[in-house]
Each structure stands twice: as structure tokens, then as C-alpha cells.
Coordinates of C-alpha atoms in Angstrom, one line a residue:
M21 CA 95.1 126.6 103.4
S22 CA 91.2 127.0 103.8
S23 CA 89.3 129.3 101.4
T24 CA 88.7 131.7 104.0
K25 CA 92.4 132.6 104.5
Q26 CA 93.2 132.6 101.2
L27 CA 90.6 135.4 100.7
N28 CA 92.3 137.3 103.7
N29 CA 95.6 136.8 102.6
R30 CA 95.2 138.2 98.9
S31 CA 96.1 141.8 98.4
G32 CA 93.7 142.3 95.9
D33 CA 94.5 146.2 95.2
N34 CA 93.0 145.9 91.6
A35 CA 91.4 149.3 90.1
S36 CA 88.3 147.7 89.5
K37 CA 87.8 146.9 93.1
K38 CA 89.0 149.9 94.4
R39 CA 86.4 151.9 92.2
C40 CA 83.3 149.6 92.9
P41 CA 81.5 150.5 96.3
L42 CA 82.2 147.6 99.1
A43 CA 79.0 145.8 100.0
T44 CA 77.6 145.6 103.3
G45 CA 74.4 143.1 104.6
L46 CA 74.7 140.8 101.3
E47 CA 71.7 138.2 101.7
G48 CA 72.8 134.4 101.7
I49 CA 72.3 132.5 98.7
A50 CA 72.8 128.9 99.5
P51 CA 69.7 127.8 98.2
L52 CA 70.7 128.9 95.0
V53 CA 73.5 126.2 94.8
R54 CA 71.7 123.4 96.2
T55 CA 70.6 120.0 94.3
V56 CA 67.3 119.7 92.8
E57 CA 65.1 117.2 91.2
E58 CA 64.6 116.9 87.6
I59 CA 61.5 117.6 85.6
P60 CA 61.6 115.3 82.4
E61 CA 57.8 116.1 81.7
P62 CA 56.8 119.7 80.6
I63 CA 54.8 121.5 83.0
T64 CA 52.7 124.8 82.4
T65 CA 53.9 127.7 83.6
V66 CA 51.6 131.0 84.5
I67 CA 52.0 134.2 82.2
K68 CA 51.9 137.4 83.6
G69 CA 52.0 140.3 81.2
N70 CA 52.7 139.1 77.6
I71 CA 54.9 136.9 75.9
P72 CA 54.9 138.1 72.1
S73 CA 53.2 135.4 69.9
W74 CA 56.3 136.0 67.7
I75 CA 58.6 134.2 69.9
N76 CA 58.7 130.2 68.7
G77 CA 61.6 128.0 70.1
S78 CA 63.1 126.7 72.9
F79 CA 65.3 128.7 75.7
L80 CA 67.9 126.3 76.7
R81 CA 69.8 126.8 79.8
N82 CA 72.8 124.5 81.3
G83 CA 74.5 124.4 84.8
P84 CA 75.0 122.5 87.9
G85 CA 72.3 120.8 89.2
K86 CA 73.3 118.2 91.9
F87 CA 75.9 118.7 94.4
E88 CA 76.5 115.5 96.3
F89 CA 76.4 111.5 95.9
G90 CA 75.9 109.7 99.1
K91 CA 77.9 111.1 101.8
D92 CA 80.5 112.6 99.1
N93 CA 80.0 116.2 98.5
F94 CA 81.4 118.4 95.4
N95 CA 83.7 121.2 96.7
H96 CA 83.6 123.7 93.6
W97 CA 80.2 125.1 91.9
F98 CA 81.9 123.6 88.4
D99 CA 81.6 120.4 89.7
G100 CA 77.9 119.9 90.2
M101 CA 76.2 117.4 87.7
A102 CA 75.0 119.0 84.6
L103 CA 71.3 119.8 84.6
M104 CA 69.6 121.0 81.3
H105 CA 66.9 123.4 81.2
R106 CA 63.9 124.0 78.6
F107 CA 61.4 126.8 78.3
Y108 CA 59.4 126.0 75.1
I109 CA 57.5 129.2 74.0
H110 CA 55.0 129.0 71.5
D111 CA 51.9 131.3 70.5
G112 CA 52.5 133.5 74.0
E113 CA 52.5 130.1 76.0
V114 CA 55.3 128.8 77.8
T115 CA 56.4 125.3 79.3
Y116 CA 59.1 124.0 81.1
S117 CA 61.1 120.7 81.6
S118 CA 64.4 119.7 82.7
R119 CA 66.6 116.9 82.7
F120 CA 70.1 115.6 84.2
L121 CA 72.7 114.9 81.8
R122 CA 73.3 110.9 81.9
S123 CA 77.1 111.4 81.5
D124 CA 79.4 108.7 82.4
S125 CA 80.4 110.8 85.8
Y126 CA 76.8 110.9 86.7
V127 CA 75.8 107.4 85.8
R128 CA 79.1 105.8 87.6
N129 CA 78.7 108.3 90.6
S130 CA 74.8 107.4 90.9
E131 CA 75.6 103.6 90.5
K132 CA 78.3 103.8 93.4
D133 CA 76.3 106.3 95.2
R134 CA 79.5 108.3 95.8
I135 CA 81.7 110.6 93.6
V136 CA 84.1 108.3 91.8
V137 CA 84.8 110.7 88.8
C138 CA 87.2 113.6 89.5
E139 CA 85.9 117.4 88.7
F140 CA 87.4 120.7 88.3
G141 CA 87.5 121.2 92.3
T142 CA 87.2 117.7 93.4
M143 CA 89.1 114.7 93.7
A144 CA 87.5 111.1 93.6
M145 CA 89.1 109.2 96.2
P146 CA 90.4 106.0 95.8
D147 CA 87.4 102.7 96.2
P148 CA 87.7 102.1 99.8
C149 CA 86.8 98.4 99.0
K150 CA 90.2 97.7 97.4
N151 CA 93.1 97.0 99.5
F152 CA 95.7 99.5 100.8
F153 CA 98.4 98.9 98.1
A154 CA 95.7 99.0 95.0
R155 CA 94.4 102.5 96.9
F156 CA 98.0 103.7 96.9
L157 CA 99.0 102.8 93.5
S158 CA 95.6 104.6 92.1
R159 CA 97.2 107.8 93.4
F160 CA 99.5 107.8 90.5
K161 CA 97.2 107.5 87.7
I162 CA 96.2 110.2 85.8
P163 CA 92.7 110.8 86.2
K164 CA 90.2 110.6 83.1
A165 CA 88.8 113.7 82.0
T166 CA 85.0 114.1 82.8
D167 CA 82.2 114.2 80.5
N168 CA 79.8 116.0 83.0
A169 CA 79.3 118.6 80.5
S170 CA 77.5 121.6 82.7
V171 CA 78.8 124.8 80.9
N172 CA 77.1 125.2 77.8
F173 CA 75.0 124.5 74.6
V174 CA 76.9 124.5 71.4
K175 CA 76.1 123.6 67.8
Y176 CA 78.1 121.5 65.3
K177 CA 76.8 120.7 61.7
G178 CA 73.2 121.4 62.8
D179 CA 73.2 119.1 66.1
Y180 CA 72.8 120.1 69.6
Y181 CA 76.0 119.1 72.5
V182 CA 76.4 120.3 75.8
S183 CA 79.9 121.0 76.3
T184 CA 82.6 122.0 79.3
E185 CA 86.3 122.4 78.8
T186 CA 87.6 118.5 78.5
N187 CA 87.7 116.6 75.1
Y188 CA 84.4 115.1 75.8
M189 CA 80.8 116.3 74.7
R190 CA 77.3 115.1 74.8
R191 CA 75.2 115.1 71.8
V192 CA 71.4 116.0 73.2
D193 CA 68.0 116.1 71.9
P194 CA 67.2 119.7 72.3
Q195 CA 63.6 119.1 72.6
S196 CA 63.0 115.8 75.0
L197 CA 66.5 116.8 76.7
E198 CA 67.7 113.2 76.1
T199 CA 71.0 112.3 76.5
K200 CA 73.0 110.7 73.0
E201 CA 76.1 109.8 72.4
K202 CA 79.3 110.9 73.8
V203 CA 81.8 112.6 71.5
D204 CA 85.6 112.5 71.9
W205 CA 87.4 115.3 70.3
T206 CA 90.7 113.1 70.1
Q207 CA 88.8 110.8 67.9
Y208 CA 88.8 113.4 65.2
I209 CA 91.3 115.7 65.4
A210 CA 94.9 116.2 67.6
V211 CA 93.4 118.2 70.3
N212 CA 93.3 117.0 74.2
S213 CA 90.3 119.6 74.9
A214 CA 88.2 122.3 73.6
T215 CA 86.2 125.2 75.0
A216 CA 82.5 125.3 75.5
H217 CA 82.2 128.6 73.5
P218 CA 82.8 128.0 69.9
H219 CA 81.6 130.7 67.2
Y220 CA 79.7 130.3 64.2
D221 CA 80.1 132.3 60.8
R222 CA 77.9 133.1 58.1
E223 CA 78.3 129.9 55.8
G224 CA 77.6 127.3 59.0
A225 CA 81.0 126.8 60.1
S226 CA 81.9 126.5 63.5
Y227 CA 85.1 127.6 65.2
N228 CA 86.8 126.5 68.5
M229 CA 90.2 126.3 70.5
G230 CA 91.7 123.2 72.0
N231 CA 94.9 122.4 74.0
S232 CA 97.5 119.7 72.7
Y233 CA 100.6 118.6 74.1
G234 CA 103.4 116.0 73.6
K235 CA 107.0 115.9 73.2
G236 CA 107.1 118.8 71.2
G237 CA 105.5 121.2 73.8
F238 CA 101.9 122.5 74.5
F239 CA 100.0 124.1 71.9
Y240 CA 96.9 126.1 71.6
N241 CA 94.9 125.0 68.5
I242 CA 92.4 126.5 66.6
I243 CA 89.7 124.3 65.2
R244 CA 87.5 124.4 62.1
V245 CA 84.4 122.2 62.0
P246 CA 82.5 122.5 58.4
P247 CA 78.9 123.7 57.8
P248 CA 76.4 120.5 58.0
E249 CA 76.4 118.1 55.2
K250 CA 74.3 115.5 56.9
V251 CA 72.1 112.8 55.0
E252 CA 68.4 113.0 56.1
G253 CA 67.6 110.4 58.0
E254 CA 71.0 110.0 60.0
D255 CA 70.9 110.6 63.5
K256 CA 74.5 110.3 65.0
A257 CA 77.3 113.0 65.4
D258 CA 79.3 114.3 62.4
F259 CA 82.5 115.7 62.7
S260 CA 83.8 114.8 59.3
G261 CA 85.9 117.4 57.7
A262 CA 87.1 118.8 61.3
Q263 CA 90.4 119.9 61.1
V264 CA 93.3 122.2 63.2
L265 CA 93.6 125.4 61.3
C266 CA 96.5 126.6 63.5
S267 CA 98.7 125.5 66.2
I268 CA 100.2 128.1 68.7
P269 CA 103.1 127.0 70.7
A270 CA 102.8 128.2 74.5
S271 CA 105.0 130.8 75.5
D272 CA 106.0 128.7 78.3
Y273 CA 105.3 125.1 77.8
K274 CA 105.7 124.1 81.4
K275 CA 103.1 126.6 82.6
P276 CA 100.6 127.3 79.5
S277 CA 97.7 129.9 79.9
Y278 CA 94.0 128.9 80.8
Y279 CA 91.3 130.1 78.7
H280 CA 87.6 130.2 78.7
S281 CA 87.0 131.5 75.3
F282 CA 88.6 133.7 72.3
A283 CA 87.6 136.1 69.7
M284 CA 86.7 136.1 66.0
S285 CA 86.2 138.7 63.6
E286 CA 85.2 138.5 59.7
N287 CA 88.6 137.0 59.2
Y288 CA 90.8 136.5 61.9
V289 CA 90.5 134.4 65.2
V290 CA 92.3 136.0 68.0
F291 CA 93.8 133.6 70.8
I292 CA 94.4 135.8 74.0
E293 CA 97.2 134.1 76.1
Q294 CA 96.7 135.1 79.1
P295 CA 98.6 135.3 83.1
I296 CA 96.2 132.7 84.5
K297 CA 98.8 129.8 84.2
L298 CA 98.5 125.8 84.3
D299 CA 101.4 124.4 86.5
L300 CA 101.6 121.0 84.5
L301 CA 104.3 119.6 87.4
K302 CA 102.1 120.8 90.1
F303 CA 99.3 119.2 88.4
M304 CA 101.0 115.5 88.5
L305 CA 102.0 116.0 91.8
F306 CA 98.4 117.3 93.2
R307 CA 97.2 113.8 91.8
I308 CA 99.6 112.0 93.9
Q309 CA 98.6 114.3 97.2
G310 CA 94.9 114.0 96.4
K311 CA 94.5 117.5 95.5
S312 CA 92.1 119.0 93.1
F313 CA 92.6 120.7 89.7
H314 CA 91.7 124.3 90.4
K315 CA 94.6 124.7 92.7
V316 CA 97.1 123.8 89.8
M317 CA 95.9 127.5 88.2
T318 CA 97.8 130.3 89.5
W319 CA 97.7 134.0 88.8
E320 CA 101.0 135.4 87.2
P321 CA 100.5 139.3 86.7
Q322 CA 104.1 139.4 86.0
C323 CA 103.6 138.0 82.6
D324 CA 101.7 140.0 79.9
T325 CA 98.7 139.2 78.1
I326 CA 99.5 138.4 74.3
F327 CA 96.9 138.5 71.3
H328 CA 97.8 135.7 68.8
V329 CA 96.3 137.0 65.7
V330 CA 95.5 134.2 63.0
D331 CA 93.7 134.3 59.4
R332 CA 91.0 132.1 59.9
H333 CA 91.0 131.4 56.0
T334 CA 94.5 130.2 55.8
G335 CA 95.5 129.5 59.2
E336 CA 98.5 131.8 58.5
K337 CA 99.6 133.3 62.0
S338 CA 100.6 136.9 61.9
K339 CA 104.3 137.6 62.8
V340 CA 103.2 140.7 65.0
K341 CA 102.9 140.0 68.9
Y342 CA 100.8 142.2 70.5
R343 CA 101.1 142.5 74.0
A344 CA 99.1 144.0 76.8
P345 CA 99.5 144.5 80.5
P346 CA 98.4 141.7 82.7
M347 CA 94.5 140.9 82.7
F348 CA 92.2 138.1 82.4
T349 CA 89.4 137.6 80.6
L350 CA 86.4 134.7 80.4
H351 CA 84.1 136.0 77.9
Q352 CA 84.8 137.8 74.8
I353 CA 81.5 140.4 73.7
N354 CA 82.3 140.9 70.1
A355 CA 85.2 141.7 67.3
Y356 CA 85.5 143.2 64.1
E357 CA 87.5 145.0 61.9
D358 CA 87.5 148.4 60.5
K359 CA 89.8 150.2 58.2
G360 CA 92.7 148.1 58.6
F361 CA 92.2 147.5 62.6
L362 CA 91.0 144.8 64.6
V363 CA 88.2 146.1 67.5
M364 CA 87.9 143.6 70.3
D365 CA 85.6 144.2 73.2
M366 CA 85.8 142.0 76.4
C367 CA 85.1 141.5 79.8
C368 CA 88.2 142.1 81.8
G369 CA 89.5 141.5 85.4
D370 CA 93.1 142.4 87.3
D371 CA 92.9 139.4 89.4
G372 CA 92.7 136.1 87.7
D373 CA 92.5 134.4 91.1
V374 CA 88.9 134.8 91.0
I375 CA 88.2 131.4 89.1
G376 CA 89.3 129.2 92.1
D377 CA 87.0 130.9 94.6
F378 CA 83.5 129.7 93.7
T379 CA 83.8 126.9 95.9
L380 CA 80.3 125.6 97.3
E381 CA 82.1 126.5 100.9
N382 CA 82.3 130.3 99.4
L383 CA 78.8 130.3 98.0
R384 CA 77.0 129.1 100.8
R385 CA 78.4 131.5 103.2
A386 CA 76.5 133.1 106.0
P387 CA 74.5 136.6 105.1
G388 CA 76.1 139.8 106.0
E389 CA 79.7 139.6 107.4
E390 CA 80.9 136.6 105.8
M391 CA 79.1 137.2 102.5
D392 CA 80.3 140.6 102.5
K393 CA 84.2 139.7 103.3
F394 CA 84.0 137.2 100.2
Y395 CA 82.6 139.7 97.7
N396 CA 84.4 142.5 98.5
S397 CA 87.7 140.6 98.4
M398 CA 86.7 139.6 94.5
C399 CA 87.8 141.2 91.2
R400 CA 85.1 143.0 89.4
N401 CA 85.0 142.5 85.5
L402 CA 84.7 145.6 83.7
P403 CA 84.2 145.8 79.7
R404 CA 87.3 147.0 77.7
R405 CA 88.3 147.5 74.0
Y406 CA 91.6 146.7 72.7
V407 CA 92.6 147.8 69.1
L408 CA 95.1 146.0 67.2
P409 CA 96.6 147.2 63.6
L410 CA 96.6 144.9 61.3
T411 CA 99.4 146.5 58.7
V412 CA 102.3 146.6 60.9
T413 CA 105.5 145.9 58.7
D414 CA 109.5 146.9 59.7
D415 CA 108.7 150.3 58.3
T416 CA 105.8 151.1 60.7
P417 CA 107.0 153.9 62.9
S418 CA 107.7 153.3 66.6
D419 CA 106.9 154.7 70.0
Q420 CA 103.7 156.5 68.5
N421 CA 100.1 155.7 68.7
L422 CA 98.8 153.5 65.5
V423 CA 95.2 153.8 66.3
T424 CA 93.6 156.1 64.3
L425 CA 89.9 155.3 64.5
P426 CA 88.2 158.6 65.5
F427 CA 86.0 156.8 67.9
C428 CA 88.6 154.7 69.9
Q429 CA 90.5 155.6 72.9
A430 CA 92.9 152.5 72.9
T431 CA 96.2 152.7 71.9
A432 CA 98.8 150.5 70.1
V433 CA 102.7 151.4 69.8
K434 CA 105.4 149.5 67.9
T435 CA 108.0 148.9 70.5
G436 CA 110.5 147.2 68.0
C437 CA 111.3 143.5 67.4
G438 CA 107.9 143.0 65.6
E439 CA 105.8 143.9 68.9
V440 CA 103.0 146.2 69.7
L441 CA 102.3 147.3 73.0
C442 CA 98.4 147.8 73.5
T443 CA 96.7 149.7 75.7
H444 CA 93.1 149.3 76.6
E445 CA 89.8 151.7 76.4
E446 CA 87.1 151.5 79.1
L447 CA 83.4 150.9 77.6
Y448 CA 81.9 152.2 80.4
D449 CA 81.1 155.4 82.6
E450 CA 81.1 155.9 86.4
E451 CA 77.6 154.3 87.0
L452 CA 78.4 151.0 85.9
F453 CA 80.3 150.6 89.6
Q454 CA 77.2 150.8 91.1
Y455 CA 76.2 147.4 89.6
G456 CA 79.6 146.0 90.5
G457 CA 80.9 145.7 87.1
L458 CA 79.3 143.3 84.5
E459 CA 79.7 139.5 83.1
F460 CA 78.1 137.3 80.7
P461 CA 77.9 139.5 77.6
Q462 CA 75.5 138.9 74.9
I463 CA 74.8 140.7 71.5
N464 CA 72.6 140.1 68.5
Y465 CA 74.7 137.7 67.4
A466 CA 72.9 136.3 64.2
H467 CA 73.1 139.7 62.3
Y468 CA 76.2 141.5 64.2
N469 CA 78.7 139.1 65.5
A470 CA 82.1 140.1 63.8
R471 CA 80.2 143.4 62.6
P472 CA 80.5 146.9 64.1
Y473 CA 77.7 147.2 66.9
R474 CA 76.3 149.3 69.4
Y475 CA 74.7 147.1 72.1
Y476 CA 75.2 144.6 74.3
Y477 CA 73.3 142.8 77.4
A478 CA 74.8 141.5 80.4
C479 CA 74.8 140.5 84.1
G480 CA 75.8 143.2 86.8
F481 CA 77.4 141.6 89.7
G482 CA 76.6 143.7 93.1
H483 CA 76.7 140.3 95.0
V484 CA 78.8 137.2 94.4
V485 CA 76.2 135.8 91.6
S486 CA 74.7 137.9 89.0
D487 CA 72.1 140.6 90.6
S488 CA 70.7 142.1 87.6
L489 CA 70.5 142.6 84.0
L490 CA 72.2 145.4 81.9
K491 CA 72.0 147.0 78.3
M492 CA 74.9 148.4 77.5
D493 CA 75.1 151.4 74.8
L494 CA 78.8 151.5 73.1
E495 CA 78.0 155.2 71.8
T496 CA 76.7 156.7 75.0
K497 CA 78.6 154.4 77.5
K498 CA 75.2 154.7 79.4
L499 CA 73.5 151.6 80.1
K500 CA 69.8 150.7 81.0
A501 CA 69.1 148.3 84.2
W502 CA 66.6 145.4 85.4
R503 CA 67.4 145.3 88.9
H504 CA 65.0 143.9 92.1
P505 CA 66.3 143.0 95.3
G506 CA 66.5 139.3 96.3
L507 CA 66.2 138.3 92.5
F508 CA 68.8 136.8 90.9
P509 CA 68.9 136.4 86.9
S510 CA 71.1 134.1 84.4
E511 CA 72.9 135.4 81.3
P512 CA 70.8 137.2 79.0
V513 CA 69.9 136.0 75.7
F514 CA 69.1 138.6 72.8
V515 CA 66.3 137.0 70.3
P516 CA 65.8 139.2 67.2
A517 CA 62.1 140.0 66.1
P518 CA 61.0 138.9 62.5
N519 CA 61.7 141.7 60.1
A520 CA 64.0 143.6 62.7
T521 CA 65.3 147.0 61.1
E522 CA 67.4 147.7 63.8
E523 CA 70.2 146.6 66.3
D524 CA 67.9 145.9 69.3
D525 CA 64.8 145.3 67.8
G526 CA 63.8 141.8 69.7
V527 CA 63.5 140.7 73.2
V528 CA 66.1 139.8 75.7
M529 CA 65.3 136.7 78.2
S530 CA 66.9 135.4 81.4
I531 CA 65.6 133.0 84.0
I532 CA 65.1 134.5 87.4
I533 CA 65.5 132.8 90.9
T534 CA 65.4 133.7 94.6
P535 CA 66.9 132.2 97.8
R536 CA 64.0 134.0 99.5
T537 CA 61.0 131.9 98.5
E538 CA 60.7 128.7 97.6
K539 CA 59.8 127.5 94.1
S540 CA 59.7 131.1 92.8
T541 CA 61.1 131.0 89.5
F542 CA 60.1 132.7 86.4
L543 CA 61.5 133.5 82.7
L544 CA 61.6 137.1 82.3
V545 CA 61.0 138.7 78.8
L546 CA 62.4 142.0 78.4
D547 CA 61.9 144.5 75.1
A548 CA 65.2 144.9 74.4
K549 CA 64.9 148.3 73.1
T550 CA 63.2 150.1 76.3
F551 CA 64.7 147.2 78.6
T552 CA 61.6 147.0 80.2
E553 CA 59.4 144.0 81.1
L554 CA 56.8 142.8 78.7
G555 CA 56.0 139.4 80.6
R556 CA 56.9 136.5 82.6
A557 CA 56.2 132.9 83.0
E558 CA 56.3 131.4 86.3
V559 CA 57.0 128.2 87.3
P560 CA 57.0 126.5 90.6
V561 CA 60.2 124.7 90.6
N562 CA 63.8 125.5 92.4
I563 CA 66.4 125.9 89.3
P564 CA 70.0 126.4 91.0
Y565 CA 72.4 129.3 89.6
G566 CA 73.6 128.2 86.2
T567 CA 76.2 129.0 83.2
H568 CA 75.2 129.6 79.7
G569 CA 72.1 129.2 77.3
V570 CA 70.8 129.3 73.9
F571 CA 67.6 130.2 72.0
N572 CA 66.9 127.7 69.6
E573 CA 64.4 128.9 67.0
M574 CA 61.8 126.9 65.8
R575 CA 59.9 127.3 62.5

């Protein structure tokens, strides 16, 4: 079934879609998802306004940058080859450089001048040079995972890696963007994959989640990598001491849940088992049929969402099963503990089919009616708060709201059999609908992650891709916005000012691209407090729409 028919057949009657205004006359964004050239040597930018002189470091971004090899084209936005970007900021000046990740996938595809490695939405076809029998047998081989790490920059033991959602990462040089060695999680711990969204504690340890499966079933594993202890002069990946803290069995081992991230507070890791399911049997059959991975993911709203709470110090899993009505989440905002409760904020949607929709065919739709139809069929993600009571026992009364935090409207009710039913609080007012909901949330992570906080920053989605930047105030539920027609911002990244005394003392940075004019990209720097522009660094290059990024401070 074509992507157009799938969209037309979807009922899509979720609440967020009903409340957000329908789009009309959306412009085309095809230029934002096309192949570009890398710029390995730094080039200067033109500064407009003022880039604060205290900013010293690199704004690193990752995302797809090449969408075809020879006559073969990728199908899904996620499939494009990883292109790393660096905006180096020093003393009010900015330079730009970029490099394609020299992954095995990139190298092999380049050598053959065709797609020979399977990606999320594109199945590599058998080698036409092989005879018929060899091509037939290749259908029955499980494809090797890709090392096309196009999702994020992550950090383990002081080293930077680029990551996707397989068992492979690539260590990279954050200054030259040089590709270094490939790292395979399975060589260190018993997991078959890991997310591209680790968390970090204040001692320097990294936490992540990864899958494992075998005769015993399917498990979601919490991973801990200890703080750096690298010997000076060593230049190699170091995962010594990595361990699995806890293994959580899937509720349905035949259909485990897909997850993109997880929540972590000062003392707990929370895994969110959501109703986006991976059909493992269908995965094997699809390989034989030559179909791609994203089509084995199904949204099953008859299933509840389950929050699994694990003590991150001991690895002990809570005996309480926290449930919520079906929803899906890609990105967490923050989580913290308060008076015996675990407060979790996240971006949520009511239709988990959306992940498979980001095909290049859809993103390259014609402006106007075709693009409007695609956008209006999509779920809008909105910020929600769930509150989990941490002291539930057999003596805890049933059928009454256990949440007593005065600032929370979320509820949690013990329903018997060691289960607690949670309902969320909405963390916004009606104004957010005019921006199409939000995603890609970021906070003052260094100082407020896993702690009570007031502000976060995100992208608004009045288009298929983000078309505004938002500052959200959790106390008032009001927002401040940066939005200009034809300009499409990347995920905002907060950089705290030196000697900051307030949570929003600092700047917010984003890369702004446009489909309207060639080579009109700029780095935008906003005052985080007022959310007004301080300055921009214009660079005459095209940058495709990307995924995630980080600021690498240099002292």
C-alpha cells in the first residue's frame, strides 16, 4: 500500500489533532531533504548582531545528508547517510565545517555506487551480479545492523560518539569530525542495541537502555557506563566497567515495544513500555519478502502504557506496575523526585503510526493540497506530566488519588494487584495549538536535569518539520516563540552563561534552514531569558533537516 493510501485510510481521531488548527497552503520542503556536499575544512561565517564572547566551544549537529547512491534511492528520512556539522564559536566569531561519517554503510555503498546495506526504511536488494540461486538464498539471511549513526552525538567516558539505534556507534573527533573506530555494544555487554539518548549523572557516569533477546525471551536492559578513568595519551574507545543494571522482560515477548529514549531522576530509571510494537515474526517474513524494518512497527492502542521503575543504584525493579492509557513518546523533558513522588514530563502523542510516515516521498510532497493532507493526517505531540507515587504498599488505599503534590493535576490510583493507574496533566495552554504542538525538548541539563525546574525549550510543529522555537514556562504554562515564515529551526540547545544565578541565564542556539533560497543557512543565538535574537552567523551552505545536537564546551 502506498504511503498516500495509508494516510487516507487512517482514522486519526486523536485529541491533539482535533484541537490543533488544520493547515492550508503549506509550502514545499523538498530542498530540506536532499543530498548536500560536505565541507571538511572550516569556512568563515558572516556575523549579524552579537554572538556573546563568553561562548567558547562547538555546536555539533547530526542528521541525514545523502539520500541516494548511483540509481538507488533511500525510502525513509532516517535512512540518509549521517552528516556531522560543527559550528565553532570563539570570541564572538564562528566557523562552519561538516563531514560525512565514514561508516561501513557509507563506504560500502560508495564503493558499489548503490545501496548494499539495509537501513530503517530501505531494504538493500541482492547483488545483481550474483546468479539467481545466490540472490534467492540471500533473502533468508538476517541483515546485519547498520552503523549509519545519524541520530545524535553522545558521550561515554569523556569521548564523543555518534549513535543510532543499533548495536553500533562510531567514535568521532569533535573538532575535526574525523571518523574513528566502530564500537559494538555486544562486545562489552549482553545487549543487541542501544538508544541514541543516554542520560548522565553528576559523577560522570552514563546510562542507556538496550534490547536483548534469546531463548529466555525479549528484555529491555538498563546500561551503566562508569565515569572516565582514561590514561593520558590513550586514544581508543573505553567501555571497561560497563554493566547491565537491570533486565526487564517484555510484556509480550513476540511483540516487544519500540522506544527511543527513557526517563531518569536522581535515584530512578523509568522505562516506558508503550504500544508501538515490533512484530518479530513479521520482521523475519518481511526480510524474505524484501520489505523494510519500519513496516514491522505497529501502533496497538488496545495495549496500555507501562512505566517500569528501577532503582539506578541497586538495579532493583519496583514491584508496583504503573499503568497509563495508551500513548507514545519519543523524547523526555525531565524527571525528578519530590516528597515521595516521581514527576515525569515528556512529549506525548496519541497515534504511534507517525514514525513510519517520514518517508522521503511524504516529505517531498508538492506544496499546497498534497502537503496539507499529509500534515493534517499527523498526530500532534504535546507535553504531559505523569506522577508516580513511590511508597505504594499492600496497605495503600485503593480507588483514591494518591498524588498530593499541590502543584500537580496528574492522578495516580491504586487499582489492586500491585497496580497503579496514572492519568496525566497537560503542561500547556491553548496557545500551543497555534504552533502545532511541540517536540525536541531541551532543558538546562547541566544544572537542572533530575531536579525541579521551570523552563524548557522545544520546536513547534506548524509544518511537517519544525517551523518555530518555543520557550515553555511550567509555572504559568505560557510560552515565548521565535517564528518566521519560510525558516525552519533545528532542535534548540541551551548553553548556560558563566556564573549564572537563574535557570534561564544563558543562550539558546539553533540552526535555521530554508527551502526558499539556496545556501541561506544561519546559526541563530537567542537570549534564553527574553527569547529574543542576540545574533546570527550566516554561512553560504545548504544543510538538510537534521535530528539532534549538543554543545561541546571548550575551556
